[in-house]
PDB file of C-alpha atoms in Angstrom:
ATOM      1  CA  MET W   1      -2.102 -47.979 -84.986  1.00 50.00           C
ATOM      2  CA  HIS W   2       0.055 -49.007 -87.944  1.00 61.00           C
ATOM      3  CA  LYS W   3       3.608 -49.861 -86.928  1.00 85.00           C
ATOM      4  CA  VAL W   4       6.303 -49.085 -89.462  1.00 93.00           C
ATOM      5  CA  ALA W   5       8.647 -51.980 -90.194  1.00 97.00           C
ATOM      6  CA  SER W   6      12.332 -51.337 -89.536  1.00 98.00           C
ATOM      7  CA  ALA W   7      15.483 -52.948 -90.890  1.00 98.00           C
ATOM      8  CA  LEU W   8      19.152 -52.801 -89.888  1.00 98.00           C
ATOM      9  CA  THR W   9      22.196 -52.979 -92.127  1.00 98.00           C
ATOM     10  CA  ILE W  10      25.645 -53.786 -90.736  1.00 97.00           C
ATOM     11  CA  ALA W  11      28.330 -52.974 -93.279  1.00 95.00           C
ATOM     12  CA  GLY W  12      30.960 -50.560 -94.536  1.00 93.00           C
ATOM     13  CA  THR W  13      30.404 -47.228 -96.214  1.00 93.00           C
ATOM     14  CA  ASP W  14      30.531 -46.049 -99.817  1.00 93.00           C
ATOM     15  CA  PRO W  15      30.863 -42.268-100.121  1.00 94.00           C
ATOM     16  CA  SER W  16      29.906 -42.479-103.812  1.00 94.00           C
ATOM     17  CA  GLY W  17      26.534 -43.908-102.730  1.00 94.00           C
ATOM     18  CA  GLY W  18      26.313 -47.001-104.898  1.00 93.00           C
ATOM     19  CA  ALA W  19      27.078 -49.746-102.402  1.00 92.00           C
ATOM     20  CA  GLY W  20      27.406 -50.509 -98.705  1.00 93.00           C
ATOM     21  CA  ILE W  21      25.455 -48.691 -96.027  1.00 96.00           C
ATOM     22  CA  GLN W  22      24.381 -45.896 -98.371  1.00 97.00           C
ATOM     23  CA  ALA W  23      22.873 -48.268-100.928  1.00 96.00           C
ATOM     24  CA  ASP W  24      21.121 -50.330 -98.255  1.00 98.00           C
ATOM     25  CA  LEU W  25      19.456 -47.288 -96.705  1.00 98.00           C
ATOM     26  CA  LYS W  26      18.249 -46.097-100.119  1.00 98.00           C
ATOM     27  CA  VAL W  27      16.663 -49.499-100.765  1.00 98.00           C
ATOM     28  CA  PHE W  28      14.998 -49.590 -97.346  1.00 98.00           C
ATOM     29  CA  GLN W  29      13.507 -46.148 -98.009  1.00 97.00           C
ATOM     30  CA  GLU W  30      12.269 -47.182-101.466  1.00 96.00           C
ATOM     31  CA  GLN W  31      10.624 -50.247 -99.926  1.00 96.00           C
ATOM     32  CA  GLU W  32       8.947 -48.126 -97.226  1.00 96.00           C
ATOM     33  CA  VAL W  33      10.939 -49.606 -94.371  1.00 98.00           C
ATOM     34  CA  TYR W  34      12.604 -47.511 -91.674  1.00 98.00           C
ATOM     35  CA  GLY W  35      16.328 -48.005 -92.183  1.00 98.00           C
ATOM     36  CA  MET W  36      19.031 -48.113 -89.511  1.00 98.00           C
ATOM     37  CA  SER W  37      22.749 -48.765 -89.841  1.00 98.00           C
ATOM     38  CA  VAL W  38      25.791 -49.941 -87.924  1.00 98.00           C
ATOM     39  CA  ILE W  39      29.042 -48.978 -89.612  1.00 97.00           C
ATOM     40  CA  THR W  40      31.898 -51.467 -89.414  1.00 94.00           C
ATOM     41  CA  SER W  41      34.395 -49.834 -91.782  1.00 92.00           C
ATOM     42  CA  VAL W  42      34.751 -46.405 -93.340  1.00 93.00           C
ATOM     43  CA  VAL W  43      35.737 -46.917 -96.964  1.00 90.00           C
ATOM     44  CA  ALA W  44      37.167 -44.487 -99.514  1.00 91.00           C
ATOM     45  CA  GLN W  45      35.722 -45.899-102.734  1.00 89.00           C
ATOM     46  CA  ASN W  46      33.937 -44.896-105.909  1.00 91.00           C
ATOM     47  CA  THR W  47      32.941 -46.417-109.238  1.00 90.00           C
ATOM     48  CA  LEU W  48      36.621 -46.960-110.068  1.00 90.00           C
ATOM     49  CA  GLY W  49      37.472 -49.004-106.989  1.00 87.00           C
ATOM     50  CA  VAL W  50      38.549 -48.875-103.355  1.00 86.00           C
ATOM     51  CA  GLN W  51      41.251 -46.389-102.415  1.00 88.00           C
ATOM     52  CA  ASP W  52      41.481 -46.910 -98.654  1.00 88.00           C
ATOM     53  CA  VAL W  53      39.617 -48.331 -95.665  1.00 88.00           C
ATOM     54  CA  GLN W  54      39.586 -47.678 -91.934  1.00 91.00           C
ATOM     55  CA  HIS W  55      38.009 -50.313 -89.672  1.00 93.00           C
ATOM     56  CA  LEU W  56      36.159 -49.173 -86.582  1.00 96.00           C
ATOM     57  CA  SER W  57      37.039 -50.743 -83.235  1.00 97.00           C
ATOM     58  CA  ILE W  58      35.103 -53.789 -82.053  1.00 97.00           C
ATOM     59  CA  ASP W  59      34.096 -51.912 -78.905  1.00 98.00           C
ATOM     60  CA  PHE W  60      32.566 -49.069 -80.924  1.00 98.00           C
ATOM     61  CA  ILE W  61      30.793 -51.433 -83.325  1.00 97.00           C
ATOM     62  CA  GLU W  62      29.262 -53.203 -80.317  1.00 98.00           C
ATOM     63  CA  LYS W  63      28.109 -49.875 -78.868  1.00 98.00           C
ATOM     64  CA  GLN W  64      26.371 -49.071 -82.158  1.00 98.00           C
ATOM     65  CA  LEU W  65      24.686 -52.479 -82.222  1.00 97.00           C
ATOM     66  CA  ASP W  66      23.498 -52.169 -78.635  1.00 97.00           C
ATOM     67  CA  ALA W  67      22.216 -48.636 -79.279  1.00 98.00           C
ATOM     68  CA  VAL W  68      19.946 -49.944 -82.035  1.00 97.00           C
ATOM     69  CA  LEU W  69      18.921 -53.293 -80.589  1.00 96.00           C
ATOM     70  CA  THR W  70      17.962 -51.910 -77.152  1.00 95.00           C
ATOM     71  CA  ASP W  71      15.890 -49.029 -78.526  1.00 96.00           C
ATOM     72  CA  ILE W  72      14.413 -49.830 -81.964  1.00 96.00           C
ATOM     73  CA  PRO W  73      14.753 -53.590 -82.500  1.00 95.00           C
ATOM     74  CA  PRO W  74      14.586 -54.240 -86.263  1.00 97.00           C
ATOM     75  CA  GLN W  75      12.195 -56.685 -87.882  1.00 97.00           C
ATOM     76  CA  ALA W  76      15.061 -57.866 -90.115  1.00 98.00           C
ATOM     77  CA  MET W  77      18.777 -57.233 -90.534  1.00 98.00           C
ATOM     78  CA  LYS W  78      21.545 -57.827 -93.059  1.00 98.00           C
ATOM     79  CA  THR W  79      25.303 -57.831 -93.273  1.00 97.00           C
ATOM     80  CA  GLY W  80      27.514 -56.964 -96.202  1.00 92.00           C
ATOM     81  CA  MET W  81      31.294 -57.082 -96.153  1.00 85.00           C
ATOM     82  CA  ILE W  82      32.447 -57.866 -92.624  1.00 91.00           C
ATOM     83  CA  ALA W  83      36.169 -57.247 -92.724  1.00 87.00           C
ATOM     84  CA  THR W  84      37.626 -59.074 -89.715  1.00 90.00           C
ATOM     85  CA  VAL W  85      37.104 -62.241 -87.726  1.00 94.00           C
ATOM     86  CA  ASP W  86      36.462 -60.198 -84.576  1.00 95.00           C
ATOM     87  CA  MET W  87      33.612 -58.367 -86.318  1.00 94.00           C
ATOM     88  CA  MET W  88      32.094 -61.656 -87.472  1.00 94.00           C
ATOM     89  CA  GLU W  89      32.277 -63.172 -84.003  1.00 95.00           C
ATOM     90  CA  LEU W  90      30.685 -60.079 -82.434  1.00 97.00           C
ATOM     91  CA  ILE W  91      27.780 -60.162 -84.888  1.00 96.00           C
ATOM     92  CA  ALA W  92      27.323 -63.910 -84.322  1.00 95.00           C
ATOM     93  CA  LYS W  93      27.171 -63.290 -80.570  1.00 95.00           C
ATOM     94  CA  LYS W  94      24.423 -60.698 -81.041  1.00 95.00           C
ATOM     95  CA  LEU W  95      22.514 -62.947 -83.447  1.00 94.00           C
ATOM     96  CA  ALA W  96      22.563 -65.795 -80.918  1.00 92.00           C
ATOM     97  CA  ASN W  97      20.366 -63.715 -78.619  1.00 85.00           C
ATOM     98  CA  THR W  98      17.700 -62.809 -81.164  1.00 90.00           C
ATOM     99  CA  ASN W  99      15.252 -64.356 -83.635  1.00 92.00           C
ATOM    100  CA  ILE W 100      15.441 -61.442 -86.071  1.00 96.00           C
ATOM    101  CA  PRO W 101      15.450 -62.590 -89.727  1.00 98.00           C
ATOM    102  CA  TYR W 102      19.004 -62.218 -91.006  1.00 98.00           C
ATOM    103  CA  VAL W 103      20.221 -61.856 -94.592  1.00 98.00           C
ATOM    104  CA  ILE W 104      23.917 -62.339 -95.289  1.00 97.00           C
ATOM    105  CA  ASP W 105      25.486 -61.013 -98.474  1.00 95.00           C
ATOM    106  CA  PRO W 106      28.820 -62.868 -98.193  1.00 92.00           C
ATOM    107  CA  VAL W 107      31.106 -60.332 -99.848  1.00 83.00           C
ATOM    108  CA  MET W 108      34.200 -62.489-100.377  1.00 77.00           C
ATOM    109  CA  VAL W 109      35.437 -61.786-103.922  1.00 64.00           C
ATOM    110  CA  ALA W 110      36.199 -58.435-105.590  1.00 59.00           C
ATOM    111  CA  LYS W 111      34.907 -57.588-109.091  1.00 58.00           C
ATOM    112  CA  SER W 112      38.498 -58.212-110.249  1.00 48.00           C
ATOM    113  CA  GLY W 113      38.172 -61.815-109.082  1.00 53.00           C
ATOM    114  CA  ASP W 114      40.579 -61.330-106.181  1.00 52.00           C
ATOM    115  CA  SER W 115      39.710 -62.941-102.857  1.00 55.00           C
ATOM    116  CA  LEU W 116      38.863 -60.485-100.076  1.00 58.00           C
ATOM    117  CA  MET W 117      39.202 -62.995 -97.233  1.00 67.00           C
ATOM    118  CA  ASP W 118      41.751 -65.455 -95.924  1.00 70.00           C
ATOM    119  CA  GLU W 119      40.811 -69.040 -95.096  1.00 78.00           C
ATOM    120  CA  LYS W 120      40.250 -68.318 -91.386  1.00 85.00           C
ATOM    121  CA  SER W 121      37.699 -65.624 -92.234  1.00 82.00           C
ATOM    122  CA  ARG W 122      35.950 -67.993 -94.640  1.00 83.00           C
ATOM    123  CA  GLN W 123      35.690 -70.632 -91.945  1.00 88.00           C
ATOM    124  CA  VAL W 124      34.215 -68.148 -89.472  1.00 90.00           C
ATOM    125  CA  ILE W 125      31.542 -67.112 -91.990  1.00 91.00           C
ATOM    126  CA  ARG W 126      30.691 -70.757 -92.656  1.00 92.00           C
ATOM    127  CA  ASN W 127      30.654 -71.819 -89.011  1.00 92.00           C
ATOM    128  CA  THR W 128      29.365 -68.789 -87.086  1.00 93.00           C
ATOM    129  CA  LEU W 129      27.332 -66.508 -89.374  1.00 95.00           C
ATOM    130  CA  ILE W 130      25.657 -68.725 -91.978  1.00 96.00           C
ATOM    131  CA  PRO W 131      24.007 -70.982 -89.342  1.00 96.00           C
ATOM    132  CA  HIS W 132      22.086 -67.879 -88.164  1.00 96.00           C
ATOM    133  CA  ALA W 133      21.064 -66.817 -91.679  1.00 97.00           C
ATOM    134  CA  THR W 134      17.505 -66.689 -92.944  1.00 98.00           C
ATOM    135  CA  VAL W 135      18.787 -66.108 -96.490  1.00 98.00           C
ATOM    136  CA  VAL W 136      22.319 -66.228 -97.921  1.00 98.00           C
ATOM    137  CA  THR W 137      22.849 -64.452-101.263  1.00 97.00           C
ATOM    138  CA  PRO W 138      26.204 -65.476-102.796  1.00 96.00           C
ATOM    139  CA  ASN W 139      27.186 -64.927-106.401  1.00 92.00           C
ATOM    140  CA  VAL W 140      28.870 -67.842-108.183  1.00 93.00           C
ATOM    141  CA  PRO W 141      32.473 -67.140-107.039  1.00 90.00           C
ATOM    142  CA  GLU W 142      31.306 -66.655-103.442  1.00 91.00           C
ATOM    143  CA  ALA W 143      29.180 -69.807-103.523  1.00 94.00           C
ATOM    144  CA  GLU W 144      32.180 -71.754-104.867  1.00 94.00           C
ATOM    145  CA  ILE W 145      34.235 -70.621-101.879  1.00 90.00           C
ATOM    146  CA  LEU W 146      31.475 -71.543 -99.429  1.00 93.00           C
ATOM    147  CA  VAL W 147      30.834 -75.028-100.823  1.00 95.00           C
ATOM    148  CA  GLY W 148      34.266 -75.985-102.166  1.00 93.00           C
ATOM    149  CA  PHE W 149      33.384 -76.922-105.750  1.00 94.00           C
ATOM    150  CA  GLU W 150      33.015 -75.148-109.099  1.00 95.00           C
ATOM    151  CA  ILE W 151      29.659 -73.975-110.428  1.00 94.00           C
ATOM    152  CA  HIS W 152      29.158 -74.099-114.194  1.00 91.00           C
ATOM    153  CA  ASP W 153      25.370 -74.291-114.634  1.00 90.00           C
ATOM    154  CA  ASN W 154      22.021 -74.263-112.860  1.00 91.00           C
ATOM    155  CA  GLN W 155      22.419 -77.854-111.704  1.00 92.00           C
ATOM    156  CA  ASP W 156      25.659 -76.934-109.942  1.00 94.00           C
ATOM    157  CA  ALA W 157      23.915 -73.890-108.451  1.00 95.00           C
ATOM    158  CA  GLU W 158      21.163 -76.161-107.099  1.00 96.00           C
ATOM    159  CA  LYS W 159      23.760 -78.390-105.497  1.00 97.00           C
ATOM    160  CA  ALA W 160      25.544 -75.403-103.955  1.00 97.00           C
ATOM    161  CA  ALA W 161      22.333 -73.896-102.566  1.00 97.00           C
ATOM    162  CA  LYS W 162      21.447 -77.245-101.033  1.00 97.00           C
ATOM    163  CA  VAL W 163      24.872 -77.500 -99.344  1.00 97.00           C
ATOM    164  CA  ILE W 164      24.516 -73.988 -97.899  1.00 98.00           C
ATOM    165  CA  VAL W 165      21.156 -74.926 -96.380  1.00 98.00           C
ATOM    166  CA  ASN W 166      21.522 -78.590 -95.462  1.00 97.00           C
ATOM    167  CA  GLU W 167      25.177 -78.625 -94.427  1.00 97.00           C
ATOM    168  CA  LEU W 168      26.068 -75.057 -93.433  1.00 97.00           C
ATOM    169  CA  GLY W 169      22.757 -74.412 -91.673  1.00 97.00           C
ATOM    170  CA  ALA W 170      21.064 -71.469 -93.416  1.00 98.00           C
ATOM    171  CA  LYS W 171      17.286 -71.479 -93.801  1.00 98.00           C
ATOM    172  CA  ALA W 172      17.522 -70.553 -97.492  1.00 98.00           C
ATOM    173  CA  ALA W 173      20.119 -69.720-100.130  1.00 98.00           C
ATOM    174  CA  VAL W 174      19.978 -67.806-103.415  1.00 98.00           C
ATOM    175  CA  VAL W 175      22.875 -68.574-105.750  1.00 97.00           C
ATOM    176  CA  LYS W 176      22.941 -65.645-108.157  1.00 94.00           C
ATOM    177  CA  GLY W 177      23.542 -66.538-111.788  1.00 85.00           C
ATOM    178  CA  GLY W 178      25.026 -63.308-113.061  1.00 73.00           C
ATOM    179  CA  HIS W 179      28.432 -64.930-113.644  1.00 67.00           C
ATOM    180  CA  LEU W 180      26.969 -67.767-115.734  1.00 72.00           C
ATOM    181  CA  GLU W 181      26.159 -67.685-119.434  1.00 71.00           C
ATOM    182  CA  GLY W 182      22.701 -66.960-120.826  1.00 71.00           C
ATOM    183  CA  ALA W 183      19.751 -65.419-118.997  1.00 73.00           C
ATOM    184  CA  ALA W 184      20.281 -64.125-115.465  1.00 73.00           C
ATOM    185  CA  VAL W 185      18.860 -67.050-113.465  1.00 89.00           C
ATOM    186  CA  ASP W 186      19.074 -67.072-109.673  1.00 95.00           C
ATOM    187  CA  VAL W 187      18.497 -70.414-107.949  1.00 96.00           C
ATOM    188  CA  LEU W 188      16.631 -70.262-104.637  1.00 98.00           C
ATOM    189  CA  TYR W 189      16.452 -73.241-102.266  1.00 98.00           C
ATOM    190  CA  ASP W 190      14.310 -72.836 -99.144  1.00 96.00           C
ATOM    191  CA  GLY W 191      14.996 -76.216 -97.572  1.00 95.00           C
ATOM    192  CA  GLU W 192      12.143 -77.876 -99.438  1.00 95.00           C
ATOM    193  CA  ASP W 193      11.816 -76.553-102.986  1.00 96.00           C
ATOM    194  CA  PHE W 194      13.953 -74.997-105.694  1.00 97.00           C
ATOM    195  CA  TYR W 195      12.805 -71.865-107.478  1.00 97.00           C
ATOM    196  CA  TYR W 196      14.348 -70.340-110.601  1.00 95.00           C
ATOM    197  CA  LEU W 197      14.185 -66.561-110.839  1.00 94.00           C
ATOM    198  CA  LYS W 198      14.792 -65.598-114.449  1.00 90.00           C
ATOM    199  CA  ALA W 199      15.308 -62.152-115.926  1.00 85.00           C
ATOM    200  CA  ASP W 200      16.729 -60.685-119.099  1.00 80.00           C
ATOM    201  CA  ARG W 201      20.429 -59.889-119.071  1.00 81.00           C
ATOM    202  CA  PHE W 202      21.233 -56.222-119.744  1.00 84.00           C
ATOM    203  CA  GLU W 203      24.483 -55.116-121.332  1.00 81.00           C
ATOM    204  CA  THR W 204      25.725 -52.452-118.925  1.00 86.00           C
ATOM    205  CA  LYS W 205      28.781 -51.605-116.887  1.00 90.00           C
ATOM    206  CA  HIS W 206      26.648 -49.917-114.229  1.00 88.00           C
ATOM    207  CA  THR W 207      26.527 -52.749-111.715  1.00 86.00           C
ATOM    208  CA  HIS W 208      28.274 -51.243-108.686  1.00 88.00           C
ATOM    209  CA  GLY W 209      26.471 -52.382-105.536  1.00 88.00           C
ATOM    210  CA  THR W 210      24.201 -54.993-107.104  1.00 91.00           C
ATOM    211  CA  GLY W 211      24.785 -57.491-104.288  1.00 92.00           C
ATOM    212  CA  CYS W 212      24.105 -54.886-101.610  1.00 94.00           C
ATOM    213  CA  THR W 213      20.961 -53.703-103.369  1.00 96.00           C
ATOM    214  CA  PHE W 214      19.530 -57.192-103.936  1.00 97.00           C
ATOM    215  CA  SER W 215      20.117 -58.357-100.364  1.00 97.00           C
ATOM    216  CA  ALA W 216      18.777 -55.086 -98.935  1.00 98.00           C
ATOM    217  CA  ALA W 217      15.542 -55.466-100.908  1.00 98.00           C
ATOM    218  CA  ILE W 218      15.120 -59.000 -99.528  1.00 98.00           C
ATOM    219  CA  THR W 219      15.806 -57.717 -96.005  1.00 98.00           C
ATOM    220  CA  ALA W 220      13.201 -54.973 -96.369  1.00 98.00           C
ATOM    221  CA  GLU W 221      10.543 -57.449 -97.459  1.00 98.00           C
ATOM    222  CA  LEU W 222      11.350 -59.850 -94.611  1.00 98.00           C
ATOM    223  CA  ALA W 223      11.010 -56.894 -92.233  1.00 98.00           C
ATOM    224  CA  LYS W 224       7.489 -56.367 -93.576  1.00 97.00           C
ATOM    225  CA  GLY W 225       6.651 -59.980 -92.785  1.00 97.00           C
ATOM    226  CA  LYS W 226       6.993 -61.538 -96.231  1.00 97.00           C
ATOM    227  CA  GLN W 227       7.825 -65.230 -96.552  1.00 97.00           C
ATOM    228  CA  ILE W 228      11.290 -66.072 -97.852  1.00 97.00           C
ATOM    229  CA  LYS W 229      10.253 -66.954-101.408  1.00 97.00           C
ATOM    230  CA  ASP W 230       8.091 -63.840-101.778  1.00 97.00           C
ATOM    231  CA  ALA W 231      10.827 -61.597-100.373  1.00 97.00           C
ATOM    232  CA  VAL W 232      13.402 -63.015-102.791  1.00 97.00           C
ATOM    233  CA  VAL W 233      11.062 -62.644-105.788  1.00 96.00           C
ATOM    234  CA  ILE W 234      10.505 -58.971-104.939  1.00 96.00           C
ATOM    235  CA  GLY W 235      14.243 -58.550-104.414  1.00 96.00           C
ATOM    236  CA  LYS W 236      14.891 -60.016-107.872  1.00 94.00           C
ATOM    237  CA  ASP W 237      12.383 -57.595-109.427  1.00 93.00           C
ATOM    238  CA  PHE W 238      13.967 -54.698-107.548  1.00 95.00           C
ATOM    239  CA  ILE W 239      17.543 -55.401-108.662  1.00 94.00           C
ATOM    240  CA  THR W 240      16.444 -56.182-112.234  1.00 92.00           C
ATOM    241  CA  ASP W 241      14.821 -52.759-112.527  1.00 93.00           C
ATOM    242  CA  ALA W 242      17.794 -51.126-110.802  1.00 93.00           C
ATOM    243  CA  ILE W 243      20.069 -52.551-113.511  1.00 91.00           C
ATOM    244  CA  GLN W 244      17.602 -52.043-116.372  1.00 91.00           C
ATOM    245  CA  TYR W 245      17.326 -48.278-115.812  1.00 91.00           C
ATOM    246  CA  PRO W 246      20.946 -47.157-115.234  1.00 90.00           C
ATOM    247  CA  LEU W 247      21.816 -43.686-114.024  1.00 91.00           C
ATOM    248  CA  GLU W 248      25.068 -43.673-116.017  1.00 91.00           C
ATOM    249  CA  LEU W 249      27.079 -42.010-113.282  1.00 93.00           C
ATOM    250  CA  GLY W 250      30.809 -42.236-112.637  1.00 92.00           C
ATOM    251  CA  ASN W 251      33.850 -43.106-114.715  1.00 93.00           C
ATOM    252  CA  GLY W 252      33.899 -46.808-113.874  1.00 90.00           C
ATOM    253  CA  HIS W 253      31.299 -49.393-112.859  1.00 90.00           C
ATOM    254  CA  GLY W 254      28.484 -46.963-112.072  1.00 91.00           C
ATOM    255  CA  PRO W 255      25.776 -47.474-109.437  1.00 92.00           C
ATOM    256  CA  THR W 256      22.453 -49.146-110.080  1.00 93.00           C
ATOM    257  CA  ASN W 257      19.265 -47.086-110.028  1.00 94.00           C
ATOM    258  CA  HIS W 258      17.708 -47.446-106.589  1.00 94.00           C
ATOM    259  CA  TRP W 259      14.409 -45.946-107.792  1.00 92.00           C
ATOM    260  CA  GLY W 260      14.270 -48.024-110.959  1.00 92.00           C
ATOM    261  CA  TYR W 261      11.631 -50.177-109.232  1.00 87.00           C
ATOM    262  CA  ARG W 262       9.217 -47.243-109.464  1.00 86.00           C
ATOM    263  CA  LEU W 263       9.484 -47.161-113.258  1.00 82.00           C
ATOM    264  CA  LYS W 264       7.247 -49.203-115.522  1.00 61.00           C
ATOM    265  CA  SER W 265       8.764 -52.614-116.171  1.00 52.00           C
ATOM    266  CA  LEU W 266       8.790 -54.255-119.568  1.00 52.00           C
ATOM    267  CA  PRO W 267       6.138 -57.008-119.860  1.00 51.00           C
ATOM    268  CA  GLY W 268       7.350 -60.598-119.910  1.00 48.00           C
ATOM    269  CA  GLN W 269      10.790 -59.616-118.744  1.00 54.00           C
ATOM    270  CA  ARG W 270      11.103 -62.025-115.812  1.00 59.00           C
ATOM    271  CA  GLU W 271       9.775 -65.323-114.601  1.00 61.00           C
ATOM    272  CA  VAL W 272       9.662 -67.452-111.452  1.00 61.00           C
ATOM    273  CA  SER W 273       9.322 -71.218-111.748  1.00 64.00           C
ATOM    274  CA  LYS W 274       9.945 -74.339-109.749  1.00 67.00           C
TER     275      LYS W 274
END
């Protein structure tokens, strides 16, 4: 009997559907993985920004986690923005008792460039969550916070990915190149080799939830048993198509297209190399 793969997302909500829990569940469904969710924060946000947020209690978050883990254990899980130190420590405690592949999208910097975390929270992510991670998916500003130096080019991204793996303890890291000039090149380091995932850059403002969508696609593929490199390559294809075929919704930074992956891709658009 075929067993359906399942994946768990632990994150906040987005009532406009472009990011957070809602985006993750859409990606899991598109990738034919049974999606489950644990909500940490209820967020009032849309394509124009965040208006308000209400954090759930640690006790209730733990009850949600236990409800999932004791009944339908996922084959992979991911976290997005984890708002408080207590939430991070709870998730780390649960991760310590499992071997489930874990993807962390370290949401630390807003699109405006403002930091979303104080130094204590950054230290907890470095010391308690990243050591459990199968894959960490920071963009350039987030990677700079994690490693403590500036990233200007692919060589700097290589160095950062290596620090995240060799010093912070993750199995693999993908430093996303969207903030750098030129083609959109993501640098993957799996503890042994570097891979360069290249795709065309599309001029669009519809990029709300790109980090959530990319990391969710990787999580779905890990849940199906893919190796890290293969999961990341599929995730790169998924987010590239999601950006390439925008839905043009909202008055601000609109959502990506979570079914763009179903559409025919342009030939020669992307490349993976060592």
